[in-house]
Short mmCIF file of C-alpha atoms in Angstrom, two decimals:
data_model
loop_
_atom_site.label_atom_id
_atom_site.label_comp_id
_atom_site.label_asym_id
_atom_site.label_seq_id
_atom_site.Cartn_x
_atom_site.Cartn_y
_atom_site.Cartn_z
CA UNK G 1 -39.16 -43.67 -226.89
CA UNK G 2 -40.56 -46.93 -225.52
CA UNK G 3 -39.76 -48.74 -222.29
CA UNK G 4 -40.27 -52.49 -222.17
CA UNK G 5 -41.59 -53.59 -218.76
CA UNK G 6 -42.17 -57.22 -217.74
CA UNK G 7 -45.47 -57.68 -215.84
CA UNK G 8 -46.54 -60.88 -214.13
CA UNK G 9 -50.14 -61.77 -214.94
CA UNK G 10 -51.57 -65.05 -213.76
CA UNK G 11 -48.12 -66.61 -213.38
CA UNK G 12 -47.10 -65.80 -216.95
CA UNK G 13 -44.66 -63.02 -217.81
CA UNK G 14 -45.68 -60.91 -220.79
CA UNK G 15 -43.78 -57.99 -222.32
CA UNK G 16 -45.91 -54.94 -222.90
CA UNK G 17 -44.71 -51.50 -223.91
CA UNK G 18 -46.14 -48.09 -223.32
CA UNK G 19 -45.06 -44.57 -224.29
CA UNK G 20 -42.52 -42.98 -222.00
CA UNK G 21 -44.99 -40.18 -221.19
CA UNK G 22 -47.31 -42.67 -219.45
CA UNK G 23 -44.46 -43.71 -217.19
CA UNK G 24 -43.71 -40.05 -216.49
CA UNK G 25 -47.33 -39.56 -215.38
CA UNK G 26 -47.15 -42.70 -213.23
CA UNK G 27 -43.86 -41.58 -211.66
CA UNK G 28 -45.19 -38.10 -210.86
CA UNK G 29 -48.43 -39.47 -209.35
CA UNK G 30 -46.46 -41.91 -207.21
CA UNK G 31 -44.17 -39.17 -205.94
CA UNK G 32 -46.97 -36.65 -205.33
CA UNK G 33 -49.50 -39.16 -203.93
CA UNK G 34 -52.24 -37.21 -205.65
CA UNK G 35 -53.62 -37.04 -209.18
CA UNK G 36 -54.49 -33.38 -208.68
CA UNK G 37 -50.97 -32.39 -207.61
CA UNK G 38 -49.48 -34.51 -210.43
CA UNK G 39 -51.70 -32.66 -212.94
CA UNK G 40 -50.52 -29.32 -211.57
CA UNK G 41 -46.87 -30.36 -211.76
CA UNK G 42 -47.18 -31.68 -215.32
CA UNK G 43 -49.36 -28.73 -216.43
CA UNK G 44 -52.23 -30.92 -217.67
CA UNK G 45 -55.79 -31.55 -216.51
CA UNK G 46 -56.70 -34.14 -213.89
CA UNK G 47 -58.87 -36.10 -216.37
CA UNK G 48 -55.84 -36.37 -218.64
CA UNK G 49 -53.83 -37.78 -215.70
CA UNK G 50 -56.59 -40.29 -214.89
CA UNK G 51 -56.79 -41.37 -218.53
CA UNK G 52 -53.03 -41.91 -218.69
CA UNK G 53 -53.01 -44.01 -215.53
CA UNK G 54 -55.88 -46.15 -216.88
CA UNK G 55 -53.97 -46.69 -220.13
CA UNK G 56 -50.86 -47.77 -218.24
CA UNK G 57 -52.82 -50.06 -215.93
CA UNK G 58 -54.46 -51.67 -218.96
CA UNK G 59 -51.03 -52.21 -220.48
CA UNK G 60 -49.72 -53.65 -217.20
CA UNK G 61 -52.78 -55.87 -216.73
CA UNK G 62 -53.74 -54.65 -213.27
CA UNK G 63 -54.14 -51.74 -210.85
CA UNK G 64 -51.10 -49.65 -209.97
CA UNK G 65 -52.82 -47.25 -207.52
CA UNK G 66 -55.48 -47.50 -204.83
CA UNK G 67 -57.57 -44.45 -204.04
CA UNK G 68 -57.51 -43.12 -200.46
CA UNK G 69 -59.23 -40.03 -198.95
CA UNK G 70 -56.11 -37.87 -199.37
CA UNK G 71 -55.13 -39.08 -202.84
CA UNK G 72 -53.65 -42.32 -204.14
CA UNK G 73 -51.24 -44.97 -202.87
CA UNK G 74 -49.33 -47.56 -204.78
CA UNK G 75 -50.48 -51.15 -204.96
CA UNK G 76 -47.87 -53.85 -204.42
CA UNK G 77 -47.40 -54.09 -208.20
CA UNK G 78 -47.23 -50.30 -208.46
CA UNK G 79 -44.50 -50.16 -205.82
CA UNK G 80 -42.43 -52.72 -207.73
CA UNK G 81 -42.88 -50.78 -210.96
CA UNK G 82 -41.90 -47.51 -209.26
CA UNK G 83 -38.63 -49.03 -208.08
CA UNK G 84 -37.57 -49.60 -211.70
CA UNK G 85 -39.15 -46.48 -213.17
CA UNK G 86 -37.35 -44.34 -210.59
CA UNK G 87 -34.02 -45.78 -211.70
CA UNK G 88 -34.93 -45.22 -215.35
CA UNK G 89 -35.76 -41.54 -214.82
CA UNK G 90 -32.64 -41.13 -212.71
CA UNK G 91 -30.53 -42.37 -215.64
CA UNK G 92 -32.46 -40.19 -218.08
CA UNK G 93 -31.71 -37.16 -215.90
CA UNK G 94 -28.03 -38.13 -215.75
CA UNK G 95 -27.98 -38.54 -219.53
CA UNK G 96 -29.53 -35.11 -220.06
CA UNK G 97 -27.01 -33.60 -217.66
CA UNK G 98 -24.10 -35.30 -219.42
CA UNK G 99 -25.26 -34.11 -222.86
CA UNK G 100 -25.62 -30.56 -221.50
CA UNK G 101 -22.09 -30.76 -220.08
CA UNK G 102 -20.74 -32.02 -223.39
CA UNK G 103 -22.41 -29.18 -225.30
CA UNK G 104 -20.84 -26.74 -222.84
CA UNK G 105 -17.48 -28.56 -223.27
CA UNK G 106 -17.52 -29.58 -219.60
CA UNK G 107 -17.23 -33.24 -220.61
CA UNK G 108 -16.53 -35.31 -223.70
CA UNK G 109 -13.66 -36.81 -225.63
CA UNK G 110 -11.62 -35.97 -228.72
CA UNK G 111 -10.14 -38.95 -230.59
CA UNK G 112 -7.36 -38.05 -233.02
CA UNK G 113 -5.23 -40.06 -235.38
CA UNK G 114 -1.78 -38.75 -236.32
CA UNK G 115 1.72 -39.98 -237.08
CA UNK G 116 4.56 -39.37 -234.63
CA UNK G 117 6.05 -36.49 -236.61
CA UNK G 118 2.78 -34.65 -237.21
CA UNK G 119 1.81 -35.19 -233.59
CA UNK G 120 5.08 -33.75 -232.31
CA UNK G 121 5.42 -30.74 -234.60
CA UNK G 122 1.84 -29.75 -235.45
CA UNK G 123 -0.63 -31.37 -233.08
CA UNK G 124 1.19 -30.98 -229.77
CA UNK G 125 1.00 -27.15 -229.53
CA UNK G 126 -2.74 -27.28 -230.26
CA UNK G 127 -3.30 -30.05 -227.73
CA UNK G 128 -1.61 -28.03 -225.03
CA UNK G 129 -3.68 -24.87 -225.59
CA UNK G 130 -6.95 -26.81 -225.99
CA UNK G 131 -6.35 -28.77 -222.78
CA UNK G 132 -5.59 -25.54 -220.90
CA UNK G 133 -8.90 -24.08 -222.09
CA UNK G 134 -11.01 -27.26 -221.70
CA UNK G 135 -9.34 -29.42 -219.01
CA UNK G 136 -12.42 -31.65 -218.59
CA UNK G 137 -12.28 -32.87 -222.20
CA UNK G 138 -10.44 -36.18 -222.58
CA UNK G 139 -7.97 -36.32 -225.46
CA UNK G 140 -6.98 -39.62 -227.05
CA UNK G 141 -4.27 -39.64 -229.72
CA UNK G 142 -3.60 -42.79 -231.73
CA UNK G 143 -0.22 -42.77 -233.45
CA UNK G 144 -0.49 -44.30 -236.91
CA UNK G 145 0.66 -43.62 -240.47
CA UNK G 146 -1.66 -41.70 -242.79
CA UNK G 147 -3.17 -44.84 -244.40
CA UNK G 148 -3.65 -46.47 -240.98
CA UNK G 149 -5.25 -43.31 -239.55
CA UNK G 150 -7.70 -43.20 -242.47
CA UNK G 151 -8.62 -46.84 -241.82
CA UNK G 152 -9.28 -46.02 -238.15
CA UNK G 153 -11.41 -43.06 -239.21
CA UNK G 154 -13.56 -45.19 -241.48
CA UNK G 155 -14.16 -47.79 -238.78
CA UNK G 156 -15.21 -45.09 -236.30
CA UNK G 157 -12.26 -45.45 -233.91
CA UNK G 158 -11.24 -41.79 -234.22
CA UNK G 159 -13.07 -38.51 -234.88
CA UNK G 160 -10.57 -37.09 -237.38
CA UNK G 161 -6.97 -37.51 -238.48
CA UNK G 162 -4.04 -35.21 -239.11
CA UNK G 163 -2.40 -36.60 -242.25
CA UNK G 164 0.08 -36.03 -245.02
CA UNK G 165 -1.66 -34.97 -248.21
CA UNK G 166 -2.58 -35.67 -250.91
CA UNK G 167 -5.46 -37.91 -249.88
CA UNK G 168 -8.10 -38.70 -252.49
CA UNK G 169 -11.11 -40.54 -251.11
CA UNK G 170 -14.79 -39.78 -251.85
CA UNK G 171 -15.72 -40.74 -248.28
CA UNK G 172 -13.48 -38.09 -246.74
CA UNK G 173 -13.60 -34.34 -246.28
CA UNK G 174 -10.15 -32.72 -246.39
CA UNK G 175 -9.14 -29.39 -244.83
CA UNK G 176 -5.62 -28.19 -245.63
CA UNK G 177 -3.59 -27.01 -242.63
CA UNK G 178 -0.04 -26.18 -243.67
CA UNK G 179 2.32 -26.40 -246.65
CA UNK G 180 5.61 -28.24 -246.05
CA UNK G 181 8.77 -28.92 -248.03
CA UNK G 182 10.63 -32.23 -248.34
CA UNK G 183 14.38 -31.61 -248.62
CA UNK G 184 17.60 -33.58 -248.25
CA UNK G 185 19.84 -32.88 -245.26
CA UNK G 186 23.39 -33.99 -244.53
CA UNK G 187 25.86 -33.84 -241.65
CA UNK G 188 29.54 -32.81 -241.40
CA UNK G 189 30.72 -35.87 -243.34
CA UNK G 190 29.22 -34.31 -246.46
CA UNK G 191 30.45 -30.77 -245.77
CA UNK G 192 31.94 -30.60 -249.26
CA UNK G 193 28.36 -30.45 -250.64
CA UNK G 194 27.43 -27.35 -248.69
CA UNK G 195 26.58 -24.35 -250.92
CA UNK G 196 26.64 -26.53 -254.04
CA UNK G 197 23.70 -27.10 -256.36
CA UNK G 198 23.16 -30.79 -257.01
CA UNK G 199 21.26 -32.42 -259.83
CA UNK G 200 19.00 -35.36 -259.11
CA UNK G 201 21.59 -37.62 -260.75
CA UNK G 202 24.23 -36.40 -258.30
CA UNK G 203 21.82 -36.72 -255.37
CA UNK G 204 21.00 -40.33 -256.20
CA UNK G 205 24.69 -41.21 -256.18
CA UNK G 206 24.74 -40.42 -252.44
CA UNK G 207 23.72 -42.92 -249.71
CA UNK G 208 20.07 -42.05 -249.13
CA UNK G 209 18.20 -42.44 -245.84
CA UNK G 210 14.43 -42.42 -246.33
CA UNK G 211 11.22 -43.13 -244.50
CA UNK G 212 9.87 -46.63 -244.95
CA UNK G 213 7.56 -47.45 -247.82
CA UNK G 214 3.89 -46.99 -247.00
CA UNK G 215 3.95 -43.48 -245.59
CA UNK G 216 2.29 -40.74 -247.64
CA UNK G 217 5.43 -38.58 -247.57
CA UNK G 218 7.52 -41.46 -248.98
CA UNK G 219 4.90 -42.12 -251.66
CA UNK G 220 4.99 -38.42 -252.58
CA UNK G 221 8.79 -38.54 -252.93
CA UNK G 222 8.59 -41.75 -254.97
CA UNK G 223 6.02 -40.17 -257.29
CA UNK G 224 8.18 -37.08 -257.85
CA UNK G 225 11.24 -39.17 -258.67
CA UNK G 226 9.28 -41.44 -261.01
CA UNK G 227 7.99 -38.39 -262.90
CA UNK G 228 11.62 -37.38 -263.41
CA UNK G 229 12.50 -40.87 -264.61
CA UNK G 230 14.31 -42.07 -261.48
CA UNK G 231 13.84 -44.98 -259.12
CA UNK G 232 14.75 -44.56 -255.46
CA UNK G 233 17.04 -47.17 -253.92
CA UNK G 234 17.78 -45.96 -250.38
CA UNK G 235 20.73 -47.21 -248.37
CA UNK G 236 18.66 -47.15 -245.18
CA UNK G 237 14.92 -47.01 -244.49
CA UNK G 238 13.60 -45.88 -241.10
CA UNK G 239 10.26 -45.37 -239.39
CA UNK G 240 10.60 -41.93 -237.78
CA UNK G 241 11.83 -38.42 -238.47
CA UNK G 242 13.94 -38.38 -235.32
CA UNK G 243 15.91 -41.41 -236.49
CA UNK G 244 16.37 -39.87 -239.94
CA UNK G 245 17.87 -36.81 -238.26
CA UNK G 246 20.23 -38.85 -236.07
CA UNK G 247 21.42 -41.12 -238.88
CA UNK G 248 22.19 -38.10 -241.05
CA UNK G 249 23.92 -36.33 -238.15
CA UNK G 250 26.41 -39.18 -237.62
CA UNK G 251 27.15 -39.34 -241.35
CA UNK G 252 25.44 -42.56 -242.44
CA UNK G 253 23.96 -40.78 -245.44
CA UNK G 254 21.71 -37.91 -246.47
CA UNK G 255 18.17 -37.94 -245.12
CA UNK G 256 14.98 -36.69 -246.71
CA UNK G 257 13.39 -34.54 -244.02
CA UNK G 258 10.57 -32.03 -243.82
CA UNK G 259 12.24 -28.61 -243.66
CA UNK G 260 9.60 -27.20 -241.32
CA UNK G 261 10.19 -30.02 -238.81
CA UNK G 262 13.99 -29.78 -238.62
CA UNK G 263 15.33 -27.94 -235.59
CA UNK G 264 18.08 -25.83 -237.13
CA UNK G 265 19.17 -24.23 -233.86
CA UNK G 266 22.39 -25.88 -232.77
CA UNK G 267 22.08 -28.52 -235.48
CA UNK G 268 25.08 -29.73 -237.49
CA UNK G 269 22.81 -30.62 -240.40
CA UNK G 270 22.59 -28.51 -243.53
CA UNK G 271 20.15 -28.61 -246.44
CA UNK G 272 21.40 -29.84 -249.79
CA UNK G 273 20.53 -27.38 -252.54
CA UNK G 274 18.86 -29.17 -255.43
CA UNK G 275 18.64 -27.79 -258.96
CA UNK G 276 15.17 -29.38 -259.13
CA UNK G 277 13.68 -29.07 -255.65
CA UNK G 278 10.83 -31.35 -254.61
CA UNK G 279 7.50 -29.46 -254.94
CA UNK G 280 5.85 -28.59 -251.63
CA UNK G 281 3.07 -30.78 -250.28
CA UNK G 282 0.43 -30.20 -247.63
CA UNK G 283 -0.66 -31.44 -244.24
CA UNK G 284 -4.39 -31.61 -243.61
CA UNK G 285 -7.20 -32.74 -241.36
CA UNK G 286 -9.50 -35.44 -242.73
CA UNK G 287 -12.91 -36.43 -241.41
CA UNK G 288 -15.80 -38.49 -242.74
CA UNK G 289 -18.22 -36.70 -245.05
CA UNK G 290 -21.76 -36.20 -243.76
CA UNK G 291 -20.85 -37.52 -240.30
CA UNK G 292 -21.25 -34.78 -237.67
CA UNK G 293 -18.46 -34.32 -235.17
CA UNK G 294 -19.02 -34.28 -231.43
CA UNK G 295 -19.07 -30.87 -229.76
CA UNK G 296 -15.61 -31.53 -228.32
CA UNK G 297 -14.06 -32.65 -231.64
CA UNK G 298 -15.65 -29.73 -233.50
CA UNK G 299 -14.34 -27.28 -230.90
CA UNK G 300 -10.85 -28.73 -231.17
CA UNK G 301 -10.74 -28.38 -234.96
CA UNK G 302 -12.08 -24.83 -234.69
CA UNK G 303 -9.37 -23.92 -232.16
CA UNK G 304 -6.75 -25.68 -234.32
CA UNK G 305 -7.46 -23.46 -237.32
CA UNK G 306 -7.73 -20.38 -235.11
CA UNK G 307 -4.10 -20.71 -234.01
#
């Protein structure tokens, strides 16, 4: 590590640099007022201290210490240099302390990308327990769709993302978290469909309420239907699971919802039984390959999978 120090020599300012260790020797000598005591504190010989000071003075272009019977005192230039060096070592000490705190999870930040639904039903319980265990760690959640979260990850704005799979990208490392099932749900208006098995043809004759195009879960549904030879033409497209639930509840159509995220207790919704159910898909955590996580982010992911 090099520190760049301006030194005035003959009215001209020149930039010279010297190894950090020379400044450490200078700082210790200035504080101790003695080359002997500085050598003892730094566990080196006095000649080594003298040599270091001479090197620094040569780099600075003038004397930094004056010898006195009881040791050394700073010259005017040395006193000016000490003022800045003292601040530098103060910040170095603070930096070392902060890094130590981060490694002990006493400080730091976790930056997560996740959609509203995944945040509410999967991330939130983990956030609560992690915050209880590590209250000093700051948690920042950015609500975005899966494609948007991946873009944020690649630009370095988040540490990792909780996303709907599949995600195929050579830059990303994917860890699967949970398997989920996309199903169609209806409210009392469609009570006559309860306990019946519907074909995909019969399903597509109903008013469909789907997530907007662009989300991974919608793309997965589109892909499944295309494989079966169908094209989806929803009656209504919405941006959140909660709205899908409410629109289905008041009878505006049948909504494609994630079974695991539907609160069945006290709900008037029921699942439509399909002859050809949609295959399950997965939720996962994605992070950049070969990019190490911070201590805080790594600890969060570890605790997430430990739940």
